[in-house]
Short mmCIF file of C-alpha atoms in Angstrom, two decimals:
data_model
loop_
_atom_site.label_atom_id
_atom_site.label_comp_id
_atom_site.label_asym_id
_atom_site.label_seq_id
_atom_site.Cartn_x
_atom_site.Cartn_y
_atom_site.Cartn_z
CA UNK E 36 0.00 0.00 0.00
CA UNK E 37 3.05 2.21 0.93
CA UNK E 38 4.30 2.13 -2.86
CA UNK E 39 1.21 2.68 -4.28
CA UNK E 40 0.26 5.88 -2.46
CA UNK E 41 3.83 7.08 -3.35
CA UNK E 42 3.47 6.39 -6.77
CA UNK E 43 -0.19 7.49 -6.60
CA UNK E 44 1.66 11.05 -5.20
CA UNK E 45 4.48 10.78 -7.60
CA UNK E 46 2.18 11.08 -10.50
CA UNK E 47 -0.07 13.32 -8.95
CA UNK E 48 2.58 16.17 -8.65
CA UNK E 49 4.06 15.35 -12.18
CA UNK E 50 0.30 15.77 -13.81
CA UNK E 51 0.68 19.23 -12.71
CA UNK E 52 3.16 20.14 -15.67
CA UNK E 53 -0.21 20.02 -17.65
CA UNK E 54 -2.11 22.53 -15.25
CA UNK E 55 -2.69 26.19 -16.05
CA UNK E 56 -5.66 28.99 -15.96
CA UNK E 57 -6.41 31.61 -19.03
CA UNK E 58 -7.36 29.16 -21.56
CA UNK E 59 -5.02 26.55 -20.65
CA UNK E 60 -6.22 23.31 -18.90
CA UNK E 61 -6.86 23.28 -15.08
CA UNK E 62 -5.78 19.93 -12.69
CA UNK E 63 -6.09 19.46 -9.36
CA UNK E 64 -6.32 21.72 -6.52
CA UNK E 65 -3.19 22.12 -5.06
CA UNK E 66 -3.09 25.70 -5.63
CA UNK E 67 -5.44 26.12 -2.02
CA UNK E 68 -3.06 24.15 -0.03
CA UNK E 69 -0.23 27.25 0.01
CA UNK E 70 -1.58 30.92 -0.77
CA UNK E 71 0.47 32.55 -3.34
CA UNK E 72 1.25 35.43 -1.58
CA UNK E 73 3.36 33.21 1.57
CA UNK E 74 5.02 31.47 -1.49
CA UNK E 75 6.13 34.87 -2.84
CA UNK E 76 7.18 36.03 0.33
CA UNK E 77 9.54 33.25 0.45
CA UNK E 78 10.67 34.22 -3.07
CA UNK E 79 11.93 37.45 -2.48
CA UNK E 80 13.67 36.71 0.59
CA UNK E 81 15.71 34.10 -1.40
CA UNK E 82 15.80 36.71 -4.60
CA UNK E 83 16.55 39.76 -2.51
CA UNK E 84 15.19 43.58 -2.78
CA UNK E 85 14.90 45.98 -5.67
CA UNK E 86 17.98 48.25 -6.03
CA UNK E 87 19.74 50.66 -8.41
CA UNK E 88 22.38 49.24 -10.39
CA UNK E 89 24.32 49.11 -13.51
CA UNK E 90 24.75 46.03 -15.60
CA UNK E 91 26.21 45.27 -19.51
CA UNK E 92 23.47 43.17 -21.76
CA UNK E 93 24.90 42.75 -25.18
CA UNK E 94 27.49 45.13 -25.27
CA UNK E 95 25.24 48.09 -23.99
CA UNK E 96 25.41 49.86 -20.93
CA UNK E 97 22.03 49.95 -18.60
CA UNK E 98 21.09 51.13 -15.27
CA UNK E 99 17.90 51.49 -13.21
CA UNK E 100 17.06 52.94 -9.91
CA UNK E 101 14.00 52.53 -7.53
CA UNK E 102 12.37 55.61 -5.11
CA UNK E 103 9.12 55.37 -3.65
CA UNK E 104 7.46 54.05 -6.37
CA UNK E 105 9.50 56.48 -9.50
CA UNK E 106 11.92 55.08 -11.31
CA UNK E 107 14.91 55.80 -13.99
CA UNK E 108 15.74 53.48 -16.62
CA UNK E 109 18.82 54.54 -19.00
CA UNK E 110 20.89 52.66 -21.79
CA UNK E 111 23.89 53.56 -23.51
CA UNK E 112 24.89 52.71 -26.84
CA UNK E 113 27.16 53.92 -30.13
CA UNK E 114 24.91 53.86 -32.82
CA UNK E 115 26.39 55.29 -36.61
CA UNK E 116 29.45 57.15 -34.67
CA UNK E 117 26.86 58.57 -32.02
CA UNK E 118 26.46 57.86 -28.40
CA UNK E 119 22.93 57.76 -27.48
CA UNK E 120 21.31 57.40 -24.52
CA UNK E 121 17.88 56.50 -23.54
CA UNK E 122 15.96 56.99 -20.15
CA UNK E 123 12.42 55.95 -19.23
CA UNK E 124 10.86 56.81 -16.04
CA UNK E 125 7.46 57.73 -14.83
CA UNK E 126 7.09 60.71 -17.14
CA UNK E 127 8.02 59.41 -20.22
CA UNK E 128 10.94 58.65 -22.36
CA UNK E 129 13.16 60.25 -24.18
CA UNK E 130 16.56 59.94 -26.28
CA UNK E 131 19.71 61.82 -26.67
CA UNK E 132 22.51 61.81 -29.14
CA UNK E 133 25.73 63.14 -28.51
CA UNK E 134 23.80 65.14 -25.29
CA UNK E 135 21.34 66.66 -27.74
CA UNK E 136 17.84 65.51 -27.78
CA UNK E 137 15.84 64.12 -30.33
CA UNK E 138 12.69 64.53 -31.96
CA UNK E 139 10.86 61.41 -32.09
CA UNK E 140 7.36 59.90 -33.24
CA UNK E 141 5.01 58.49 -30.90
CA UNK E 142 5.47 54.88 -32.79
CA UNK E 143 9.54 55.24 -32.32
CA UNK E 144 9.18 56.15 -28.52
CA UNK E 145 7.15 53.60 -27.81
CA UNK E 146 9.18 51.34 -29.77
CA UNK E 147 12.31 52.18 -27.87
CA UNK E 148 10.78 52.38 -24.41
CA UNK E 149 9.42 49.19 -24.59
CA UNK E 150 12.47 47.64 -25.58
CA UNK E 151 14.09 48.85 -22.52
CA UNK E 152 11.69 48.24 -20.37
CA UNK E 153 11.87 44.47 -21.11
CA UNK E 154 15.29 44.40 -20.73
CA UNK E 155 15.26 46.04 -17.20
CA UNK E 156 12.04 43.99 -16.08
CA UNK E 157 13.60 40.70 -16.79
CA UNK E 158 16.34 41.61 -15.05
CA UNK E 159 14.56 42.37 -11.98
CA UNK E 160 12.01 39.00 -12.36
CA UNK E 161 10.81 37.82 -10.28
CA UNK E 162 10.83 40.76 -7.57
CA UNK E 163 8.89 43.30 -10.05
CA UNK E 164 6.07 40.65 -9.26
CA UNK E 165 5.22 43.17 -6.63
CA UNK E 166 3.75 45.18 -8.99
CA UNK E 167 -0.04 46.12 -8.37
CA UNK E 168 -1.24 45.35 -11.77
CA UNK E 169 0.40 41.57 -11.56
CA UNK E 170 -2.13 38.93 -10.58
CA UNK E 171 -0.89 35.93 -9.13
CA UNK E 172 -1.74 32.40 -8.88
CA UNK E 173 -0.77 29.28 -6.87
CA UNK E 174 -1.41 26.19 -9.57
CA UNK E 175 -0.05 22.80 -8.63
CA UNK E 176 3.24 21.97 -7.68
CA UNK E 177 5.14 19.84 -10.87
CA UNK E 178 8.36 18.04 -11.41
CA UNK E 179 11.57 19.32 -13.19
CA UNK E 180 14.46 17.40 -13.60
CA UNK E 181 13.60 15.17 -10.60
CA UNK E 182 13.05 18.18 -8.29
CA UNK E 183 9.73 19.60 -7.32
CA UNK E 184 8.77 23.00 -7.93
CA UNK E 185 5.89 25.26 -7.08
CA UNK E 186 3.80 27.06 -9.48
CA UNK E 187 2.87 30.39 -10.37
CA UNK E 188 0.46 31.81 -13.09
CA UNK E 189 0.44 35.95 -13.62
CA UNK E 190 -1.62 37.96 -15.88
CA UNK E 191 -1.61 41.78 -15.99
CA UNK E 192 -4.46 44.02 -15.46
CA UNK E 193 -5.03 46.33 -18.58
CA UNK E 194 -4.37 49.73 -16.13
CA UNK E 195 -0.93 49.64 -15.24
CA UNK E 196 0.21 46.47 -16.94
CA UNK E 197 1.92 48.32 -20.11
CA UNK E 198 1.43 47.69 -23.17
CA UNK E 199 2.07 43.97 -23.11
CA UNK E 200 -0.79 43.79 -20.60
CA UNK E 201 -2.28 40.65 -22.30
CA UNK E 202 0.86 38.93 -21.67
CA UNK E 203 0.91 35.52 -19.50
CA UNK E 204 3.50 34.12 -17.51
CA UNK E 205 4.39 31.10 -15.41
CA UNK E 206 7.37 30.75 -12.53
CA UNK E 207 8.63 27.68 -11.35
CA UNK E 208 10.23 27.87 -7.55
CA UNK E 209 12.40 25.30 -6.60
CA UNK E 210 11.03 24.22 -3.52
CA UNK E 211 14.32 23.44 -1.60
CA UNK E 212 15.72 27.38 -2.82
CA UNK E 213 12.39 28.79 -3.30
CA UNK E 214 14.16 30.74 -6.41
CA UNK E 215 12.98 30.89 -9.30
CA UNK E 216 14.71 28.06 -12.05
CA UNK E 217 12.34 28.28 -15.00
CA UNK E 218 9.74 31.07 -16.38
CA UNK E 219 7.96 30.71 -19.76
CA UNK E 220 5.77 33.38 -21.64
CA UNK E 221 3.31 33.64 -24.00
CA UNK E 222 3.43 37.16 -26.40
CA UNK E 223 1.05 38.64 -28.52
CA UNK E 224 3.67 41.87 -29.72
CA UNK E 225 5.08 41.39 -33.33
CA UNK E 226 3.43 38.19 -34.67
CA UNK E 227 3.65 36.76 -31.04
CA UNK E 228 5.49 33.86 -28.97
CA UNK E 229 6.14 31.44 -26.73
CA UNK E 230 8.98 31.11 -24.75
CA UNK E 231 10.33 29.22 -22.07
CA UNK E 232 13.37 30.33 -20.01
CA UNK E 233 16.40 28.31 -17.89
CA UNK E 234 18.10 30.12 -15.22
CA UNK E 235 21.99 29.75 -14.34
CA UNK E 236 25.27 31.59 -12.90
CA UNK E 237 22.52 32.67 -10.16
CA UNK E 238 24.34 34.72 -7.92
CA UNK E 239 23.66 37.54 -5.03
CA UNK E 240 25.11 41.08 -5.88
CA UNK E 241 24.54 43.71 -3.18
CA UNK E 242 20.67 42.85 -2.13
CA UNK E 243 19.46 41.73 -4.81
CA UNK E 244 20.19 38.23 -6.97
CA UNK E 245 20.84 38.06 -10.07
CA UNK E 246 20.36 35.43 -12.88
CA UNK E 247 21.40 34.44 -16.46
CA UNK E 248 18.98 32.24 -18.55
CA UNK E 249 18.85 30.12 -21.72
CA UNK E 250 16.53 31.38 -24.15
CA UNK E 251 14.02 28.61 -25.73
CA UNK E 252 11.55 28.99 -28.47
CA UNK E 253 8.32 27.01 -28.43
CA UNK E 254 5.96 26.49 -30.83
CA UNK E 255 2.92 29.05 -30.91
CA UNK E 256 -0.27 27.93 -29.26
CA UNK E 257 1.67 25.31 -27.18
CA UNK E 258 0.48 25.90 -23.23
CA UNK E 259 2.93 26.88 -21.10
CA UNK E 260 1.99 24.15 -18.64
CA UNK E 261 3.33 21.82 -20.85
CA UNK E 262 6.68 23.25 -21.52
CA UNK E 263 8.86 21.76 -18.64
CA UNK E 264 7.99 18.22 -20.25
CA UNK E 265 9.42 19.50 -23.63
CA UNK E 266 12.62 20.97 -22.40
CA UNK E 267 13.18 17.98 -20.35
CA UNK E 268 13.16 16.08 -23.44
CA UNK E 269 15.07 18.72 -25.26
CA UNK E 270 12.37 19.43 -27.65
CA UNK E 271 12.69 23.32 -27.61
CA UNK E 272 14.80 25.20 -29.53
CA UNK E 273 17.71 27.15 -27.93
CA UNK E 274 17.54 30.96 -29.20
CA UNK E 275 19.57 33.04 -27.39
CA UNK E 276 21.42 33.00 -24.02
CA UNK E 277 20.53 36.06 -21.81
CA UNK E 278 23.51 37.19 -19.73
CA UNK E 279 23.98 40.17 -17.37
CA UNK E 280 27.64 41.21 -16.77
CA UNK E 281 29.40 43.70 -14.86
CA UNK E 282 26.70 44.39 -12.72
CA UNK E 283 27.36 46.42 -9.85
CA UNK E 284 25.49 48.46 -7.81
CA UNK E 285 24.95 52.47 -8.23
CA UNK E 286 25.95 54.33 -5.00
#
């Protein structure tokens, strides 16, 4: 009897790889046994606080810095001979060249500032969960390379969620670390996507922790539930490698 409620268990927790909310299919109940919001609390302890700090991503220079809810995004790049510089915060953005500023259309500043901003949000995943318009859920725990991991869902309210509001995300949290080893999204922004994401060279800099990841593709319509099965069995396609370097943090 012993082995078969451990197996019964077993495959319990691995069925959960094939749970999910917003149009993707729902098992179990787990998701009542832990509320989401003591599992994030444990998350952030083990990821650490928001900060301000400098970091390299692709050759370009980027910072961002946190006060009572404002905030200041910037990147620096050569572009054509020139040295621009962009900067998002709470009142807009705007872009310099060689210290002068430019003139740009409403489609080209909200091209650029949304390319920063995903750069400086997936930095600071999974701690910019705290963000009012997130909404979190627990779903049920699931199995990733023999290790269990709890499960989160998020979708964005349309006020305050950006542009990419629609967007949905899921967060695995190794249970024994309670940081975050996998996140996959779906992407509705130029033609949309599906991708899944591997974290390494996890490391604490300052407060705050820091992580690289392996970029996978997945095929379009695929539910994100399902996604740890496929990269188990290598089945998704390795795009890009996401690394932060030279961070350090801004005085």
């Amino acid at each position: 009897m012993r082995i078969i409620i451990g197996l019964t268990l077993a495959l319990s927790v691995f069925s959960a790889c094939n749970s999910g909310i917003n149009g993707e299919k729902t098992v179990g109940n787990n998701h009542t046994v832990e509320p989401v919001d003591s599992l994030l609390d444990s998350v952030y302890h083990a990821h650490g606080e928001l900060g301000n700090y400098r970091f390299v991503f692709r050759g370009d220079q980027y910072s961002f810095q946190f006060n009572e809810g404002n905030y200041i995004y910037s990147k620096s790049s050569n572009k054509s001979g020139k040295l621009l510089r962009d900067t998002l915060t709470n009142n807009g953005f705007v872009r310099y060249a060689d210290g002068a500023r430019l003139i740009l259309s409403k489609e080209e500043e909200a091209k650029y500032a949304e390319s920063l901003n995903s750069v400086i949000y997936f930095v600071c995943l999974p701690l910019k969960l705290k963000d009012p318009a997130a909404n979190k859920t627990k779903l049920d725990d699931c199995i990733i390379n023999e290790s269990v991991y709890a499960t989160i869902s998020v979708h964005f309210d349309e006020e305050g969620g950006g542009t990419d509001f629609d967007d949905v995300f899921y967060y695995w949290i190794n249970q024994n670390t309670n940081q975050v080893d996998f996140i996959a999204y779906k992407y509705s922004t130029n033609g949309g996507g599906v991708r899944f994401r591997s974290a390494f060279n996890s490391r604490m800099i300052g407060k705050m922790r820091f992580q690289d990841y392996l970029n996978y593709e997945a095929p379009i319509g695929k539910p994100l539930a399902e996604l740890p099965l496929l990269f188990e069995k290598d089945s998704l396609k390795l795009l890009s490698e996401i690394i932060t370097e030279s961070v350090e943090p801004i005085p």
